[in-house]
CSV table of C-alpha atoms and ligand atoms in Angstrom, one decimal:
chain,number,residue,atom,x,y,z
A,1,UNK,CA,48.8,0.7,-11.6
A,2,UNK,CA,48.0,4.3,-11.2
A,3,UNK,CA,44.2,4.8,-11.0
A,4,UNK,CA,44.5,8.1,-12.5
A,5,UNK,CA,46.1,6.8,-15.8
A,6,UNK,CA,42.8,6.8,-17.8
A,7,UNK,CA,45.2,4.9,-20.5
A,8,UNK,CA,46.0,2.3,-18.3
A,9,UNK,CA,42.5,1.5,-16.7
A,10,UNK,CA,41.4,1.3,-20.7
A,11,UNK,CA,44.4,-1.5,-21.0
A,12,UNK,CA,42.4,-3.5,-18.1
A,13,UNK,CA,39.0,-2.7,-18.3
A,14,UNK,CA,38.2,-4.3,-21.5
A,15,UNK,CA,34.4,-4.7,-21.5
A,16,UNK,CA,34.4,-0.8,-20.6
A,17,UNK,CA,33.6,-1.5,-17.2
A,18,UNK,CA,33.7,1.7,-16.4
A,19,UNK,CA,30.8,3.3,-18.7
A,20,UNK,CA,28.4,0.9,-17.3
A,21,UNK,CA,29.3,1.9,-13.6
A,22,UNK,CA,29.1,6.1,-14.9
A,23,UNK,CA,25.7,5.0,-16.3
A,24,UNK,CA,24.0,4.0,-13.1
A,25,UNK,CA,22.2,6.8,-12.3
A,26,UNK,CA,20.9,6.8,-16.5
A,27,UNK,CA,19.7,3.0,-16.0
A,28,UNK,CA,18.1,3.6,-12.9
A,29,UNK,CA,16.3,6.8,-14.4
A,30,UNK,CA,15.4,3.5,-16.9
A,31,UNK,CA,14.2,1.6,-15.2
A,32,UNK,CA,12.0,3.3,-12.9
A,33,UNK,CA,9.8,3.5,-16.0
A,34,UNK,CA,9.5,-0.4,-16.8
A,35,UNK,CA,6.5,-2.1,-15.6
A,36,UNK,CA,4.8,-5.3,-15.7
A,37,UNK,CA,2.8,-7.1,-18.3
A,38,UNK,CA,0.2,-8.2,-17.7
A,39,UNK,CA,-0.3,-5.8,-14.9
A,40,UNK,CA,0.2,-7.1,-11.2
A,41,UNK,CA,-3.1,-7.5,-9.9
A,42,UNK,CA,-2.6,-8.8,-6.4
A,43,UNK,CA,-3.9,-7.2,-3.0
A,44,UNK,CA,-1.6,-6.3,-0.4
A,45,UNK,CA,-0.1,-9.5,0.7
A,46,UNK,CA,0.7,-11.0,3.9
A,47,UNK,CA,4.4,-12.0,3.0
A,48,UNK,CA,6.6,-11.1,0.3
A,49,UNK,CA,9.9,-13.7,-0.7
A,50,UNK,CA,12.1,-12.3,-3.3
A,51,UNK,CA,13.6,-14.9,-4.9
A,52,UNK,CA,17.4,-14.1,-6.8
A,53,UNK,CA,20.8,-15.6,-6.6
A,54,UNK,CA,24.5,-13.4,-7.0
A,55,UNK,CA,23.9,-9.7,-8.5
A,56,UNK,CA,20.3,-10.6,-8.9
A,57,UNK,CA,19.4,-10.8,-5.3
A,58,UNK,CA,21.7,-7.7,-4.4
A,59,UNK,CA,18.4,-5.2,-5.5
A,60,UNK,CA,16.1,-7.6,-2.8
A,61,UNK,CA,18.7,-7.1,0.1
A,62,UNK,CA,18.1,-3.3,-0.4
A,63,UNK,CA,14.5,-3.6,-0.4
A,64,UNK,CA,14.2,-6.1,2.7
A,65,UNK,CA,16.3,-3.8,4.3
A,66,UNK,CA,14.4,-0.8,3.5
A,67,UNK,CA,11.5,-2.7,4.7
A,68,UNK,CA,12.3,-3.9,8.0
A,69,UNK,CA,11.9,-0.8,10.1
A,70,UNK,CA,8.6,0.2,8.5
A,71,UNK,CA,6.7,-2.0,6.6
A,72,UNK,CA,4.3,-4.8,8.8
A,73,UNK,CA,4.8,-7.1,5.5
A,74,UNK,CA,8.0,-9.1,6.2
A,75,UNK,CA,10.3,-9.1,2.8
A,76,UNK,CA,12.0,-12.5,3.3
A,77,UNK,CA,15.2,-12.8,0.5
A,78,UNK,CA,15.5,-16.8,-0.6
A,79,UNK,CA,18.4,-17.5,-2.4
A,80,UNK,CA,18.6,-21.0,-3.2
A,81,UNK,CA,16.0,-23.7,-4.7
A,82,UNK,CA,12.5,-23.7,-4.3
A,83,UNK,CA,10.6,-21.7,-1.7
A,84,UNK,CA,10.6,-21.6,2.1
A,85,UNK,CA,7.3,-23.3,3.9
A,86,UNK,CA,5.9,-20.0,4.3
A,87,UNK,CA,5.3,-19.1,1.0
A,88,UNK,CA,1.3,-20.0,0.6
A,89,UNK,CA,-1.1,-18.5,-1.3
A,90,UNK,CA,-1.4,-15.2,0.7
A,91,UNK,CA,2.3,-14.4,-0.1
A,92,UNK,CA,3.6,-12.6,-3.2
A,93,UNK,CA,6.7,-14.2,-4.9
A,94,UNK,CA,9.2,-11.8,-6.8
A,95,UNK,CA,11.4,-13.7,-9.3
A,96,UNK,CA,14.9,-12.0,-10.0
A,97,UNK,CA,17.1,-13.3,-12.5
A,98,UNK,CA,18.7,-10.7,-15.2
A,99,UNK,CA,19.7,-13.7,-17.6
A,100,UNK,CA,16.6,-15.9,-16.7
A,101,UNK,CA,18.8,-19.0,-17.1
A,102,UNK,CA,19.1,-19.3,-13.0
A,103,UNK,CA,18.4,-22.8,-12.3
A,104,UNK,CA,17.6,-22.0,-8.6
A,105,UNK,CA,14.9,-19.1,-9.6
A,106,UNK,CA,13.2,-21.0,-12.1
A,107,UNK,CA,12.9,-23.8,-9.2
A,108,UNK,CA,10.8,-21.4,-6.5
A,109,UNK,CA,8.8,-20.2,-9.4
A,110,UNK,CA,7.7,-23.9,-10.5
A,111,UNK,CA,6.9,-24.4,-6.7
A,112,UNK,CA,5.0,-20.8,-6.7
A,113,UNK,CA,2.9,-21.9,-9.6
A,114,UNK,CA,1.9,-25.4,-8.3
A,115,UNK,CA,1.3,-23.8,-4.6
A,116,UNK,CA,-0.4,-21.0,-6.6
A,117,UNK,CA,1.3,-18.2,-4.9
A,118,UNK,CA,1.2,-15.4,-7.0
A,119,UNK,CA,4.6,-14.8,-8.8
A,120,UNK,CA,6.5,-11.4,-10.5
A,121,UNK,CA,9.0,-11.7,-12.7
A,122,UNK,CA,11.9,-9.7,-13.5
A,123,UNK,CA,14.3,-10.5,-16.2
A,124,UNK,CA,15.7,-10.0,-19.7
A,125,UNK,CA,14.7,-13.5,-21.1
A,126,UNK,CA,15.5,-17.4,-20.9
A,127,UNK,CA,13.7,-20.2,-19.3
A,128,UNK,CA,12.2,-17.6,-16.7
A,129,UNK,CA,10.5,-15.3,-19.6
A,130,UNK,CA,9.4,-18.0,-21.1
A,131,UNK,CA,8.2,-19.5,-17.9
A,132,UNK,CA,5.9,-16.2,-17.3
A,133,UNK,CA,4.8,-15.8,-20.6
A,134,UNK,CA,3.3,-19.7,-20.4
A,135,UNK,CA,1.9,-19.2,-17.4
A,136,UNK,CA,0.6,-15.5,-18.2
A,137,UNK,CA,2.2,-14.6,-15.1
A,138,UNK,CA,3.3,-10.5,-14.8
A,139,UNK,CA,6.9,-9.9,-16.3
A,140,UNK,CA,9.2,-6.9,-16.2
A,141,UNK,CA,11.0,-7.1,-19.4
A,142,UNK,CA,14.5,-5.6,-18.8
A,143,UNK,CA,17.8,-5.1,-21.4
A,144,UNK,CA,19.9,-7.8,-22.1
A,145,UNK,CA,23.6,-7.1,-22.2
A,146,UNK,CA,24.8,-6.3,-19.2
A,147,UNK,CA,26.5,-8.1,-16.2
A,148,UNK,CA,23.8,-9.1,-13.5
A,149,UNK,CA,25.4,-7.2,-10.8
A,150,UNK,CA,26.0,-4.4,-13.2
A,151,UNK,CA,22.1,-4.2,-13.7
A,152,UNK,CA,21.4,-2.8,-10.1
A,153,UNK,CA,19.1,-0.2,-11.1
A,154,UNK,CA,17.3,-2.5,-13.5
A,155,UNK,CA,17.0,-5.3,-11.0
A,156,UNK,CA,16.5,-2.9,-7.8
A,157,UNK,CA,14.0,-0.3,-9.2
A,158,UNK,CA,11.3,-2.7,-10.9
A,159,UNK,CA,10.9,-4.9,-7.9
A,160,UNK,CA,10.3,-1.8,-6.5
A,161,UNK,CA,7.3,-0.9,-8.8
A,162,UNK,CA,6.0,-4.3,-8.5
A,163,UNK,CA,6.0,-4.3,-5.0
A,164,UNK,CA,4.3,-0.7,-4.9
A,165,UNK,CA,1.3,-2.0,-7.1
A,166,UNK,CA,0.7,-4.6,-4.5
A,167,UNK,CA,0.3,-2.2,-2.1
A,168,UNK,CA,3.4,-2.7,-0.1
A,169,UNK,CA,5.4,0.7,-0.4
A,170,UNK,CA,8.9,0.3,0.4
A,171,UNK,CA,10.1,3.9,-0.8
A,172,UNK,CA,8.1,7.1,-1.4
A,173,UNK,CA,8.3,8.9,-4.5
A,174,UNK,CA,10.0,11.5,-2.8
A,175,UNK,CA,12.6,8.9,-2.1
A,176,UNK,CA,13.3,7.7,-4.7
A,177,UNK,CA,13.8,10.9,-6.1
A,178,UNK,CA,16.7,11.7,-3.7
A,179,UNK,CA,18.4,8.5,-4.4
A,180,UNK,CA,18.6,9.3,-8.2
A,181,UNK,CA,20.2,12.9,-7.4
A,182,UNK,CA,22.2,11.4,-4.6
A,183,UNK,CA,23.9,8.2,-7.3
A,184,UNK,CA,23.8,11.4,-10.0
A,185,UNK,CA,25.9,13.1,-7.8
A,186,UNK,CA,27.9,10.3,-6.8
A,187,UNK,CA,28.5,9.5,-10.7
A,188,UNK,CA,30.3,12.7,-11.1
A,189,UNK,CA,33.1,11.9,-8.5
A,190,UNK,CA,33.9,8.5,-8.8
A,191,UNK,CA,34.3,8.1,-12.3
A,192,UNK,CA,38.1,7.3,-13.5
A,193,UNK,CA,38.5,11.4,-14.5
A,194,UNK,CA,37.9,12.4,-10.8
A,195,UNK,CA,41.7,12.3,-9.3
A,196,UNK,CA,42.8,10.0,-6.5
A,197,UNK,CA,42.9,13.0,-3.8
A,198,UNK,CA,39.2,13.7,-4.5
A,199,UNK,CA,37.8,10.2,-5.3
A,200,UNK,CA,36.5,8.2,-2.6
A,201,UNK,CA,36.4,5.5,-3.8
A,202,UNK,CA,40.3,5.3,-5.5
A,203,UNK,CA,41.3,6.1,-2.0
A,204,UNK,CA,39.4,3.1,-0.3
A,205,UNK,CA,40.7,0.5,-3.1
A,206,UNK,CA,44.5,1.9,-2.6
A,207,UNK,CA,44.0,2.2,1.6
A,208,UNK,CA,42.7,-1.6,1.0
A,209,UNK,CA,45.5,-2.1,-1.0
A,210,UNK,CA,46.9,-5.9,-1.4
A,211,UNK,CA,45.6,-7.0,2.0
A,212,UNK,CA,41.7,-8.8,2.7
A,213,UNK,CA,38.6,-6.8,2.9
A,214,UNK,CA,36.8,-7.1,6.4
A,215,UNK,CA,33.6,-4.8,5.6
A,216,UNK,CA,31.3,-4.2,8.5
A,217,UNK,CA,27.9,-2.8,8.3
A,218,UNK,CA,25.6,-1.6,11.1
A,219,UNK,CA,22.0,-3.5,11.6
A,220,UNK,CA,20.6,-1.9,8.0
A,221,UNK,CA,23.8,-1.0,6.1
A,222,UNK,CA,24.9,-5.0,6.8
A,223,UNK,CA,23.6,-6.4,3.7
A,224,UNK,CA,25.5,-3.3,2.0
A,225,UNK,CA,28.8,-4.9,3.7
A,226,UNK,CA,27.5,-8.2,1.6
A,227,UNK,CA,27.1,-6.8,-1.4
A,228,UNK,CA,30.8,-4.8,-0.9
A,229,UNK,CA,31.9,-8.7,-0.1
A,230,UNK,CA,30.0,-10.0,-3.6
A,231,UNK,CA,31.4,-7.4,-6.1
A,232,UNK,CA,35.1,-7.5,-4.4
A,233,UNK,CA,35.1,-11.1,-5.1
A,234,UNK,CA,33.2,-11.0,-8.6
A,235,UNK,CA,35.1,-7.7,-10.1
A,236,UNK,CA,38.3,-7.8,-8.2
A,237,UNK,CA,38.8,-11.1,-8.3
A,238,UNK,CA,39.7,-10.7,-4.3
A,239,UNK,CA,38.1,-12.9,-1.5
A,240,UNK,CA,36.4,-10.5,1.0
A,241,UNK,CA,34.3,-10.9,4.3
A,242,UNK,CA,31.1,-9.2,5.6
A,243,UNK,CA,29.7,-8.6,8.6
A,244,UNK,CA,27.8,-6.5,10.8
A,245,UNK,CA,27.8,-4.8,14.1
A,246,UNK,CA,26.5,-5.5,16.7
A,247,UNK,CA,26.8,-9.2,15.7
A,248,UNK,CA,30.9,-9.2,14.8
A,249,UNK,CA,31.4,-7.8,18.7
A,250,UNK,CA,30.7,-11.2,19.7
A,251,UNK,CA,32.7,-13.5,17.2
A,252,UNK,CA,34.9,-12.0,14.2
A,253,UNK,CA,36.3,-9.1,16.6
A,254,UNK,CA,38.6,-12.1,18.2
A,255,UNK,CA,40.4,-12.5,14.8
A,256,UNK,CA,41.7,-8.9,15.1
A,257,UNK,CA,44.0,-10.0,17.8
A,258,UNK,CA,46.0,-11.6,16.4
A,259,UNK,CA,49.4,-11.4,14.1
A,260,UNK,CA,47.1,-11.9,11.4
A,261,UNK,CA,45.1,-9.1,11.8
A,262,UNK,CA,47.9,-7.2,9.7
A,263,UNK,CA,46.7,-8.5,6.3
A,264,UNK,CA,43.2,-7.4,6.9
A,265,UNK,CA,41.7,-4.0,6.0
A,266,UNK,CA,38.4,-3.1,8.2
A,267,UNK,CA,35.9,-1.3,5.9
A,268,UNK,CA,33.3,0.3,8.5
A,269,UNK,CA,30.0,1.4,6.6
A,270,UNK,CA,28.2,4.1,8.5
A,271,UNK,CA,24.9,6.0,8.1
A,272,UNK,CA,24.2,9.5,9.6
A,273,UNK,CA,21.8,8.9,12.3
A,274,UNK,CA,22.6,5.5,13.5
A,275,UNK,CA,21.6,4.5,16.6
A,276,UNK,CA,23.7,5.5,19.5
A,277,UNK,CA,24.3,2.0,20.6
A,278,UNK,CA,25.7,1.1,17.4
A,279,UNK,CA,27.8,4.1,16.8
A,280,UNK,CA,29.3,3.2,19.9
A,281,UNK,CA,30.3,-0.1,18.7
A,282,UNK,CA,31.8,1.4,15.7
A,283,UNK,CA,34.2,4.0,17.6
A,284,UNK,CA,34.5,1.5,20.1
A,285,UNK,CA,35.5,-1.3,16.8
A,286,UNK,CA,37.7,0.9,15.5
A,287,UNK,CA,39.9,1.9,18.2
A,288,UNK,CA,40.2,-1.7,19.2
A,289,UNK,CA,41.2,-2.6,15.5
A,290,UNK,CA,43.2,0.1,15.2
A,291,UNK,CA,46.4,-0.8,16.7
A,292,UNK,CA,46.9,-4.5,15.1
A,293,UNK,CA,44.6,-3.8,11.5
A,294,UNK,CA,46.1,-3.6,8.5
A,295,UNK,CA,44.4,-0.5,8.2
A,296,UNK,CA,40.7,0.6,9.2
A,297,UNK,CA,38.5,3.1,6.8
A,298,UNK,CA,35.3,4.6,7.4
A,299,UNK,CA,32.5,4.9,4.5
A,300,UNK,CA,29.7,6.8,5.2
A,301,UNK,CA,26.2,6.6,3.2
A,302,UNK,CA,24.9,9.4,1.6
A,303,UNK,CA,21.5,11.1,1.4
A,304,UNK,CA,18.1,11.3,4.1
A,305,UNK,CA,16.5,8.6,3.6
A,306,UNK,CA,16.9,5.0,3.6
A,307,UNK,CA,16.8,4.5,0.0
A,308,UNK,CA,18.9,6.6,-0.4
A,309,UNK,CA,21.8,5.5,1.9
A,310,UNK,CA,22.0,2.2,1.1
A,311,UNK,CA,21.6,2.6,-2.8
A,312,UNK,CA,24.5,5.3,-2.3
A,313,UNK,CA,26.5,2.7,-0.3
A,314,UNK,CA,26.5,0.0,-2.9
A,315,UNK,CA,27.0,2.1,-5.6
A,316,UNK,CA,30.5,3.1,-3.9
A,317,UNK,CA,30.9,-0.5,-3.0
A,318,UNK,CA,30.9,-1.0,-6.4
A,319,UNK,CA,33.6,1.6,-7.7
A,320,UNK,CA,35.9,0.5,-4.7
A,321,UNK,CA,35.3,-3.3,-6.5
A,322,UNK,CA,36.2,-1.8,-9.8
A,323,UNK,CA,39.6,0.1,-8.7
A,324,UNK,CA,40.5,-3.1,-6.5
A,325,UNK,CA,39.8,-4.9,-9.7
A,326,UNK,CA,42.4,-2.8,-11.5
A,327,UNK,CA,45.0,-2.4,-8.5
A,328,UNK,CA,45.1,-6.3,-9.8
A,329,UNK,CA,45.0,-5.6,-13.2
A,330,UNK,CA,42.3,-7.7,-13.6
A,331,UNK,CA,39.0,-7.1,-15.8
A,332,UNK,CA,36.2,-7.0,-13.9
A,333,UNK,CA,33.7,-8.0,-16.6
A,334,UNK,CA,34.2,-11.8,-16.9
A,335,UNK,CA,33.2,-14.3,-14.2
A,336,UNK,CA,35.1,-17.6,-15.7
A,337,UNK,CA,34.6,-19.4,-12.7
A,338,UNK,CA,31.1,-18.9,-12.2
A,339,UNK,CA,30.4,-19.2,-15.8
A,340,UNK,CA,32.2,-22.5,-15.9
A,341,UNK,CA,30.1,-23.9,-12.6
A,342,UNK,CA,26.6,-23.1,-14.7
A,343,UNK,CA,28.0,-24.6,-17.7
A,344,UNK,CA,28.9,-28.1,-15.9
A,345,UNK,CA,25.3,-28.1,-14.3
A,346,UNK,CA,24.0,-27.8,-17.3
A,347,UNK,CA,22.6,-23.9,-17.4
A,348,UNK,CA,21.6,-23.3,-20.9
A,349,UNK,CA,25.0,-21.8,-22.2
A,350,UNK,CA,25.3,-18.0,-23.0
A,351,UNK,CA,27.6,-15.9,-24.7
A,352,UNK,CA,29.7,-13.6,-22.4
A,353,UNK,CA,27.5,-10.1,-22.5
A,354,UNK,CA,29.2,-7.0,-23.7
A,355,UNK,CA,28.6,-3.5,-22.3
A,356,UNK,CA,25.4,-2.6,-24.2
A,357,UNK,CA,26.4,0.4,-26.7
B,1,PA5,O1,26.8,-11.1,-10.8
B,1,PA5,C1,26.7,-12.2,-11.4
B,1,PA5,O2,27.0,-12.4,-12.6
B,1,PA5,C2,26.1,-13.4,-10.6
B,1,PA5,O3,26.2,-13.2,-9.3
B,1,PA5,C3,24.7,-13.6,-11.1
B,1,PA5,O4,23.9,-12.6,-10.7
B,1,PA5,C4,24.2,-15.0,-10.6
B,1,PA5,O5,25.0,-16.0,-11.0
B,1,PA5,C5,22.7,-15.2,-11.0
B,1,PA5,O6,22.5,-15.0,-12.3
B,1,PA5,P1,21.3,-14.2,-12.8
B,1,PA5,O7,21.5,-12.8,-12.2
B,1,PA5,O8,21.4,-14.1,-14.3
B,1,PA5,O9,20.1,-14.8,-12.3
């Protein structure tokens, strides 16, 4: 396929795809402004756990990460049931799930609530709203219709808020600011109308072309490579693998030895200002890939501060995801696998979202 047929994409890209990903920067603008009700009233805690599974966890990676070099109160991401030992009553629980049907979320908040460790909520409805509003607890009430990892701003920017009004700030105004003009910018040149020769992220999909993603982050842009991993495999349809330098130098690098090595695309994910050690590693990575890769690209993030780099980061990974996804001719709105595994366990079943109008 040609990604600059606009024609063709349309033919694919039957939930319109594409409008939801050009609209980022509008839902982020969005959902800046939601906030919990009842308000949060909790004093600065002494732990936070975000709690979130698939696309709704994706908005806690960036947090914890934006966290860790600055913030005393550890952000630890749980994705699974229940809630690590940890969690006691001097901890603040954050509950992400966009649908609210998320068997595992509902689990660590019916742990929160009989530990009595204070919980948030974010999501558009099912068993999780209704959880909150039974147990009173604060709940950011977001738009239904979208896909969860689609709903980055709504998911990334009111955990955000909520964490702010418990007195742990994560980003600064001023931030946050610069991330919306840096994904507004972004918007304007990844969009299916931007040509191949000037669109980033049309030339990382094609340079990926039919071989296996390999994307490597550095200590903070690692969960980035992650999320790259999660919306290859979800919109593309296309198994991927993260990792992160320094830790790849002393397992994964081995792989790219071999005669295999030449169906794998390295995807490096870089940030202005990285330490020297690690942008070491990287040139040191890719000349060592180089000769036996498939092929080995460079990303870089965008923007000054933290927020700002790694919202930029997944917001490309997420165009690249959506160009791979039509290289395959494949629409990246429906999960049928994942829909299929909820339905057999039993998840209360939901109608396949459409783009909201
Ligand atoms: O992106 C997706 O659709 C999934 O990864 C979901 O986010 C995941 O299954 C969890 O569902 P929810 O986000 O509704 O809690």
């Amino acid at each position: 396929m040609m990604l600059d047929d606009v024609q063709a994409l349309a033919r694919v890209d039957q939930h319109d795809t594409r409008r939801v990903l050009a609209e980022l920067p509008r839902q982020c603008r969005q959902a800046r402004e939601l906030r919990a009700t009842p308000p949060i009233a909790v004093a600065r805690p002494r732990l936070v756990v975000m709690v979130g599974m698939g696309g709704s966890a994706a908005g806690a990676d960036l947090l914890a990460t934006c966290a860790a070099e600055t913030l005393e109160v550890p952000i630890l991401v749980h994705r699974g049931y229940g809630l690590p030992a940890a969690a006691g009553r001097e901890a603040l629980v954050i509950a992400s799930s966009y649908s609210g049907e998320t068997a595992e979320v509902v689990s660590a908040v019916e742990v929160a609530l009989a530990r009595r460790v204070p919980v948030v909520a974010i999501t558009s409805g099912g068993a999780l709203s209704a959880l909150a509003t039974r147990h009173q607890l604060p709940c950011v009430a977001l738009p239904p219709g979208l896909m969860p990892r689609m709903a980055l701003g709504l998911l990334v920017f009111p955990a955000l808020g909520a964490l702010a009004a418990a007195g742990v700030a994560v980003a600064s105004d001023r931030d946050v600011d610069e991330a919306l003009e840096v994904v507004t910018t972004q918007a304007a040149h990844l969009g299916p109308d931007t040509l191949t020769d000037k669109n980033e992220a049309k030339r990382l999909a094609l340079a990926i072309g039919q071989r296996l993603p390999a994307v490597y982050g550095g200590p903070l842009t690692g969960t980035v490579a992650y999320r790259w991993k999660t919306d290859l495999e979800e919109n593309a349809k296309l198994l991927a693998v993260a990792g992160a330098v320094p830790e790849m130098n002393h397992n994964e690098i081995e792989v790219w030895r071999g005669a295999g090595a030449r169906q794998l695309h390295a995807v490096l994910l870089r940030e202005d200002g990285e330490p020297s050690e690690i942008a070491s590693r990287f040139t040191l990575v890719r000349e060592m890939l180089g000769p036996t890769a498939g092929g080995v690209s460079e990303a870089w993030a965008r923007g000054r501060s933290r927020f700002a780099r790694l919202l930029s980061l997944v917001y490309l990974g997420q165009w690249v995801s959506y160009y791979a996804a039509m290289l395959r001719e494949t629409d990246p709105w429906p999960v049928p696998m994942l829909t299929e595994v909820k339905r057999r366990l039993g998840a209360p079943g939901r109608e396949q979202p459409r783009a909201s109008p």
